[in-house]
Amino acid sequence: MKRHAQVLQLEKSDSTQDTTITRKKAKIPNISHNHEQNFIQLEMFQAQVYYYHSIFSLQDCLKYYSDLASLPYWSRPVFKIFGRPATAARLTCSFGSTPDKTYRYSGTVAKVDSIDYPPFITIIKDIIESILNAKFNFVLLNWYQNGNDSIGAHADDEGSLVPQGVIACVSFGAPRTFMFQNKCDKKLVHKIILENGSLIVMKGTTQQFWKHSIPKEKKIKDGRISLTFRQLK
Ligand SMILES: O=C(O)CCC(=O)C(=O)O
Ligand SMILES: [Fe+2]
């Protein structure tokens, strides 16, 4: 319970909107450690966001982090900002089958590195699919090597994604702050710490009304790798 209390660092900005969280229980079907799994729903206006604090054991997290870091595909994508090329402040790679082997998002194009998921990623995907009772056909990985790496505020609302589909983001490594900012009222901000082995799920109208980001946190010296499972049309 103490651990839970640390996780639920849901903050809000100076906006007057109230921020509360609700704890719920979900059954996990078809998983060997089949017992009840806690998650919380972030009570955000016009958003459906759920946080599962520890899907994977510490031992599995260490193994998966090291397997992920050893993948040969990592590179820093190049974006265009106001027509000028800029290198992303993180490494990425992606797996999944898309017709043209690319996925356009946040002003850049991800080249699909392989249509074959590495076997350990298939295991992670199967676990997440069975927890959420949803299917994913694409995964984008982000490696933040320390607190200088980040992802800017964006919404995952590209036309190539299933409208109002599910985005499931698994975290391994250093805990990082995940920040939501309302598109209409930029002062309306929610933050949650994404812990090692956790899962955050965004669905429904979340991308329509909110942006999200992983801001820089210069004090953080360790790396974090996230896997964002998506549903392409
Ligand atoms: O690393 C994360 O948790 C978030 C990544 C993200 O938002 C994205 O890849 O679209
Ligand atoms: Fe995103």
mmCIF file of N, CA and C in Angstrom, residues 36-103:
data_model
loop_
_atom_site.group_PDB
_atom_site.id
_atom_site.type_symbol
_atom_site.label_atom_id
_atom_site.label_comp_id
_atom_site.label_asym_id
_atom_site.label_seq_id
_atom_site.Cartn_x
_atom_site.Cartn_y
_atom_site.Cartn_z
ATOM 1 N N GLU A 36 -6.240 -10.805 -8.950
ATOM 2 C CA GLU A 36 -6.767 -9.469 -9.263
ATOM 3 C C GLU A 36 -5.645 -8.435 -9.356
ATOM 4 N N GLN A 37 -5.770 -7.587 -10.332
ATOM 5 C CA GLN A 37 -4.735 -6.588 -10.593
ATOM 6 C C GLN A 37 -5.321 -5.196 -10.345
ATOM 7 N N ASN A 38 -4.611 -4.415 -9.552
ATOM 8 C CA ASN A 38 -5.118 -3.074 -9.278
ATOM 9 C C ASN A 38 -4.820 -2.117 -10.412
ATOM 10 N N PHE A 39 -5.759 -1.276 -10.705
ATOM 11 C CA PHE A 39 -5.435 -0.134 -11.553
ATOM 12 C C PHE A 39 -6.208 1.068 -11.046
ATOM 13 N N ILE A 40 -5.767 2.218 -11.490
ATOM 14 C CA ILE A 40 -6.505 3.429 -11.136
ATOM 15 C C ILE A 40 -6.965 4.099 -12.417
ATOM 16 N N GLN A 41 -8.070 4.777 -12.317
ATOM 17 C CA GLN A 41 -8.502 5.600 -13.453
ATOM 18 C C GLN A 41 -8.239 7.051 -13.085
ATOM 19 N N LEU A 42 -7.555 7.750 -13.958
ATOM 20 C CA LEU A 42 -7.328 9.165 -13.711
ATOM 21 C C LEU A 42 -8.601 9.907 -14.070
ATOM 22 N N GLU A 43 -9.103 10.642 -13.134
ATOM 23 C CA GLU A 43 -10.340 11.345 -13.439
ATOM 24 C C GLU A 43 -10.004 12.658 -14.126
ATOM 25 N N MET A 44 -9.939 12.566 -15.426
ATOM 26 C CA MET A 44 -9.614 13.717 -16.264
ATOM 27 C C MET A 44 -10.817 13.994 -17.133
ATOM 28 N N PHE A 45 -11.099 15.264 -17.292
ATOM 29 C CA PHE A 45 -12.197 15.725 -18.132
ATOM 30 C C PHE A 45 -12.020 15.229 -19.575
ATOM 31 N N GLN A 46 -13.010 14.611 -20.139
ATOM 32 C CA GLN A 46 -12.997 14.159 -21.538
ATOM 33 C C GLN A 46 -11.783 13.282 -21.872
ATOM 34 N N ALA A 47 -11.414 12.406 -20.940
ATOM 35 C CA ALA A 47 -10.298 11.491 -21.198
ATOM 36 C C ALA A 47 -10.562 10.174 -20.490
ATOM 37 N N GLN A 48 -9.998 9.116 -21.034
ATOM 38 C CA GLN A 48 -10.110 7.806 -20.409
ATOM 39 C C GLN A 48 -8.680 7.279 -20.270
ATOM 40 N N VAL A 49 -8.126 7.444 -19.070
ATOM 41 C CA VAL A 49 -6.731 7.083 -18.815
ATOM 42 C C VAL A 49 -6.676 6.173 -17.581
ATOM 43 N N TYR A 50 -5.939 5.070 -17.705
ATOM 44 C CA TYR A 50 -5.869 4.059 -16.642
ATOM 45 C C TYR A 50 -4.402 3.767 -16.362
ATOM 46 N N TYR A 51 -4.070 3.584 -15.082
ATOM 47 C CA TYR A 51 -2.683 3.308 -14.702
ATOM 48 C C TYR A 51 -2.614 2.036 -13.867
ATOM 49 N N TYR A 52 -1.771 1.101 -14.334
ATOM 50 C CA TYR A 52 -1.541 -0.174 -13.634
ATOM 51 C C TYR A 52 -0.134 -0.093 -13.067
ATOM 52 N N HIS A 53 0.013 -0.168 -11.734
ATOM 53 C CA HIS A 53 1.307 0.224 -11.175
ATOM 54 C C HIS A 53 2.416 -0.804 -11.321
ATOM 55 N N SER A 54 2.129 -2.102 -11.283
ATOM 56 C CA SER A 54 3.259 -3.017 -11.514
ATOM 57 C C SER A 54 2.771 -4.308 -12.154
ATOM 58 N N ILE A 55 2.882 -4.304 -13.453
ATOM 59 C CA ILE A 55 2.456 -5.453 -14.253
ATOM 60 C C ILE A 55 3.557 -6.519 -14.229
ATOM 61 N N PHE A 56 4.817 -6.061 -14.154
ATOM 62 C CA PHE A 56 5.946 -6.990 -14.227
ATOM 63 C C PHE A 56 6.747 -6.951 -12.924
ATOM 64 N N SER A 57 7.334 -8.109 -12.588
ATOM 65 C CA SER A 57 8.181 -8.187 -11.391
ATOM 66 C C SER A 57 9.477 -7.407 -11.644
ATOM 67 N N LEU A 58 10.174 -7.087 -10.565
ATOM 68 C CA LEU A 58 11.433 -6.350 -10.684
ATOM 69 C C LEU A 58 12.434 -7.145 -11.526
ATOM 70 N N GLN A 59 12.447 -8.448 -11.286
ATOM 71 C CA GLN A 59 13.366 -9.322 -12.030
ATOM 72 C C GLN A 59 13.058 -9.279 -13.539
ATOM 73 N N ASP A 60 11.783 -9.369 -13.895
ATOM 74 C CA ASP A 60 11.393 -9.296 -15.311
ATOM 75 C C ASP A 60 11.743 -7.931 -15.896
ATOM 76 N N CYS A 61 11.544 -6.891 -15.103
ATOM 77 C CA CYS A 61 11.845 -5.528 -15.590
ATOM 78 C C CYS A 61 13.321 -5.406 -15.958
ATOM 79 N N LEU A 62 14.197 -5.944 -15.098
ATOM 80 C CA LEU A 62 15.643 -5.853 -15.365
ATOM 81 C C LEU A 62 15.993 -6.614 -16.642
ATOM 82 N N LYS A 63 15.402 -7.788 -16.784
ATOM 83 C CA LYS A 63 15.659 -8.627 -17.963
ATOM 84 C C LYS A 63 15.143 -7.923 -19.234
ATOM 85 N N TYR A 64 13.907 -7.433 -19.168
ATOM 86 C CA TYR A 64 13.337 -6.798 -20.361
ATOM 87 C C TYR A 64 14.120 -5.523 -20.723
ATOM 88 N N TYR A 65 14.516 -4.760 -19.715
ATOM 89 C CA TYR A 65 15.277 -3.529 -20.016
ATOM 90 C C TYR A 65 16.558 -3.892 -20.774
ATOM 91 N N SER A 66 17.249 -4.915 -20.272
ATOM 92 C CA SER A 66 18.513 -5.271 -20.909
ATOM 93 C C SER A 66 18.283 -5.868 -22.312
ATOM 94 N N ASP A 67 17.219 -6.677 -22.476
ATOM 95 C CA ASP A 67 16.900 -7.204 -23.817
ATOM 96 C C ASP A 67 16.556 -6.070 -24.781
ATOM 97 N N LEU A 68 15.785 -5.098 -24.284
ATOM 98 C CA LEU A 68 15.371 -3.979 -25.144
ATOM 99 C C LEU A 68 16.580 -3.129 -25.536
ATOM 100 N N ALA A 69 17.442 -2.863 -24.542
ATOM 101 C CA ALA A 69 18.612 -2.017 -24.814
ATOM 102 C C ALA A 69 19.555 -2.692 -25.818
ATOM 103 N N SER A 70 19.497 -4.007 -25.907
ATOM 104 C CA SER A 70 20.384 -4.739 -26.830
ATOM 105 C C SER A 70 19.845 -4.827 -28.254
ATOM 106 N N LEU A 71 18.633 -4.345 -28.501
ATOM 107 C CA LEU A 71 18.090 -4.422 -29.861
ATOM 108 C C LEU A 71 18.979 -3.624 -30.826
ATOM 109 N N PRO A 72 19.158 -4.100 -32.051
ATOM 110 C CA PRO A 72 20.085 -3.426 -32.959
ATOM 111 C C PRO A 72 19.473 -2.246 -33.721
ATOM 112 N N TYR A 73 18.213 -1.924 -33.459
ATOM 113 C CA TYR A 73 17.497 -0.993 -34.351
ATOM 114 C C TYR A 73 17.458 0.466 -33.879
ATOM 115 N N TRP A 74 17.929 0.747 -32.679
ATOM 116 C CA TRP A 74 17.702 2.077 -32.095
ATOM 117 C C TRP A 74 18.335 3.194 -32.925
ATOM 118 N N SER A 75 17.567 4.276 -33.112
ATOM 119 C CA SER A 75 18.153 5.475 -33.729
ATOM 120 C C SER A 75 17.383 6.703 -33.258
ATOM 121 N N ARG A 76 17.973 7.858 -33.460
ATOM 122 C CA ARG A 76 17.283 9.105 -33.095
ATOM 123 C C ARG A 76 16.555 9.640 -34.323
ATOM 124 N N PRO A 77 15.211 9.690 -34.284
ATOM 125 C CA PRO A 77 14.499 10.181 -35.474
ATOM 126 C C PRO A 77 14.758 11.667 -35.714
ATOM 127 N N VAL A 78 14.649 12.040 -36.976
ATOM 128 C CA VAL A 78 14.797 13.454 -37.328
ATOM 129 C C VAL A 78 13.420 14.028 -37.637
ATOM 130 N N PHE A 79 13.105 15.142 -36.988
ATOM 131 C CA PHE A 79 11.820 15.823 -37.172
ATOM 132 C C PHE A 79 12.029 17.074 -37.997
ATOM 133 N N LYS A 80 10.921 17.614 -38.454
ATOM 134 C CA LYS A 80 11.002 18.965 -39.021
ATOM 135 C C LYS A 80 10.259 19.906 -38.081
ATOM 136 N N ILE A 81 10.957 20.907 -37.581
ATOM 137 C CA ILE A 81 10.292 21.908 -36.747
ATOM 138 C C ILE A 81 10.371 23.225 -37.509
ATOM 139 N N PHE A 82 9.223 23.764 -37.874
ATOM 140 C CA PHE A 82 9.161 24.975 -38.710
ATOM 141 C C PHE A 82 10.080 24.832 -39.930
ATOM 142 N N GLY A 83 10.003 23.677 -40.577
ATOM 143 C CA GLY A 83 10.757 23.449 -41.804
ATOM 144 C C GLY A 83 12.219 23.085 -41.594
ATOM 145 N N ARG A 84 12.692 23.166 -40.349
ATOM 146 C CA ARG A 84 14.110 22.853 -40.102
ATOM 147 C C ARG A 84 14.274 21.482 -39.465
ATOM 148 N N PRO A 85 15.251 20.698 -39.901
ATOM 149 C CA PRO A 85 15.433 19.378 -39.306
ATOM 150 C C PRO A 85 15.960 19.470 -37.871
ATOM 151 N N ALA A 86 15.420 18.642 -36.997
ATOM 152 C CA ALA A 86 15.875 18.593 -35.601
ATOM 153 C C ALA A 86 15.923 17.128 -35.186
ATOM 154 N N THR A 87 16.923 16.786 -34.372
ATOM 155 C CA THR A 87 17.058 15.390 -33.941
ATOM 156 C C THR A 87 16.288 15.195 -32.644
ATOM 157 N N ALA A 88 15.524 14.102 -32.574
ATOM 158 C CA ALA A 88 14.707 13.845 -31.386
ATOM 159 C C ALA A 88 15.578 13.602 -30.155
ATOM 160 N N ALA A 89 15.043 13.991 -29.007
ATOM 161 C CA ALA A 89 15.771 13.836 -27.746
ATOM 162 C C ALA A 89 15.497 12.460 -27.136
ATOM 163 N N ARG A 90 15.524 11.440 -27.946
ATOM 164 C CA ARG A 90 15.343 10.061 -27.470
ATOM 165 C C ARG A 90 15.643 9.137 -28.647
ATOM 166 N N LEU A 91 15.857 7.872 -28.336
ATOM 167 C CA LEU A 91 16.036 6.862 -29.383
ATOM 168 C C LEU A 91 14.705 6.146 -29.602
ATOM 169 N N THR A 92 14.469 5.710 -30.824
ATOM 170 C CA THR A 92 13.230 4.966 -31.071
ATOM 171 C C THR A 92 13.504 3.769 -31.985
ATOM 172 N N CYS A 93 12.595 2.833 -31.974
ATOM 173 C CA CYS A 93 12.506 1.818 -33.022
ATOM 174 C C CYS A 93 11.082 1.276 -32.992
ATOM 175 N N SER A 94 10.693 0.537 -34.018
ATOM 176 C CA SER A 94 9.293 0.110 -34.059
ATOM 177 C C SER A 94 9.139 -1.231 -34.758
ATOM 178 N N PHE A 95 8.066 -1.914 -34.391
ATOM 179 C CA PHE A 95 7.756 -3.228 -34.954
ATOM 180 C C PHE A 95 6.271 -3.285 -35.262
ATOM 181 N N GLY A 96 5.959 -4.013 -36.330
ATOM 182 C CA GLY A 96 4.554 -4.176 -36.664
ATOM 183 C C GLY A 96 4.395 -4.205 -38.162
ATOM 184 N N SER A 97 3.226 -4.593 -38.610
ATOM 185 C CA SER A 97 3.027 -4.648 -40.055
ATOM 186 C C SER A 97 2.125 -3.516 -40.494
ATOM 187 N N THR A 98 2.657 -2.612 -41.272
ATOM 188 C CA THR A 98 1.846 -1.555 -41.860
ATOM 189 C C THR A 98 2.037 -1.675 -43.368
ATOM 190 N N PRO A 99 1.018 -1.315 -44.166
ATOM 191 C CA PRO A 99 1.108 -1.540 -45.609
ATOM 192 C C PRO A 99 2.346 -0.916 -46.239
ATOM 193 N N ASP A 100 2.690 0.310 -45.830
ATOM 194 C CA ASP A 100 3.837 0.951 -46.481
ATOM 195 C C ASP A 100 5.080 0.959 -45.585
ATOM 196 N N LYS A 101 5.050 0.195 -44.544
ATOM 197 C CA LYS A 101 6.181 0.065 -43.619
ATOM 198 C C LYS A 101 6.601 1.381 -42.982
ATOM 199 N N THR A 102 5.678 2.306 -42.885
ATOM 200 C CA THR A 102 5.976 3.537 -42.161
ATOM 201 C C THR A 102 4.792 3.879 -41.276
ATOM 202 N N TYR A 103 5.049 4.695 -40.288
ATOM 203 C CA TYR A 103 3.987 5.161 -39.415
ATOM 204 C C TYR A 103 4.250 6.644 -39.175
#
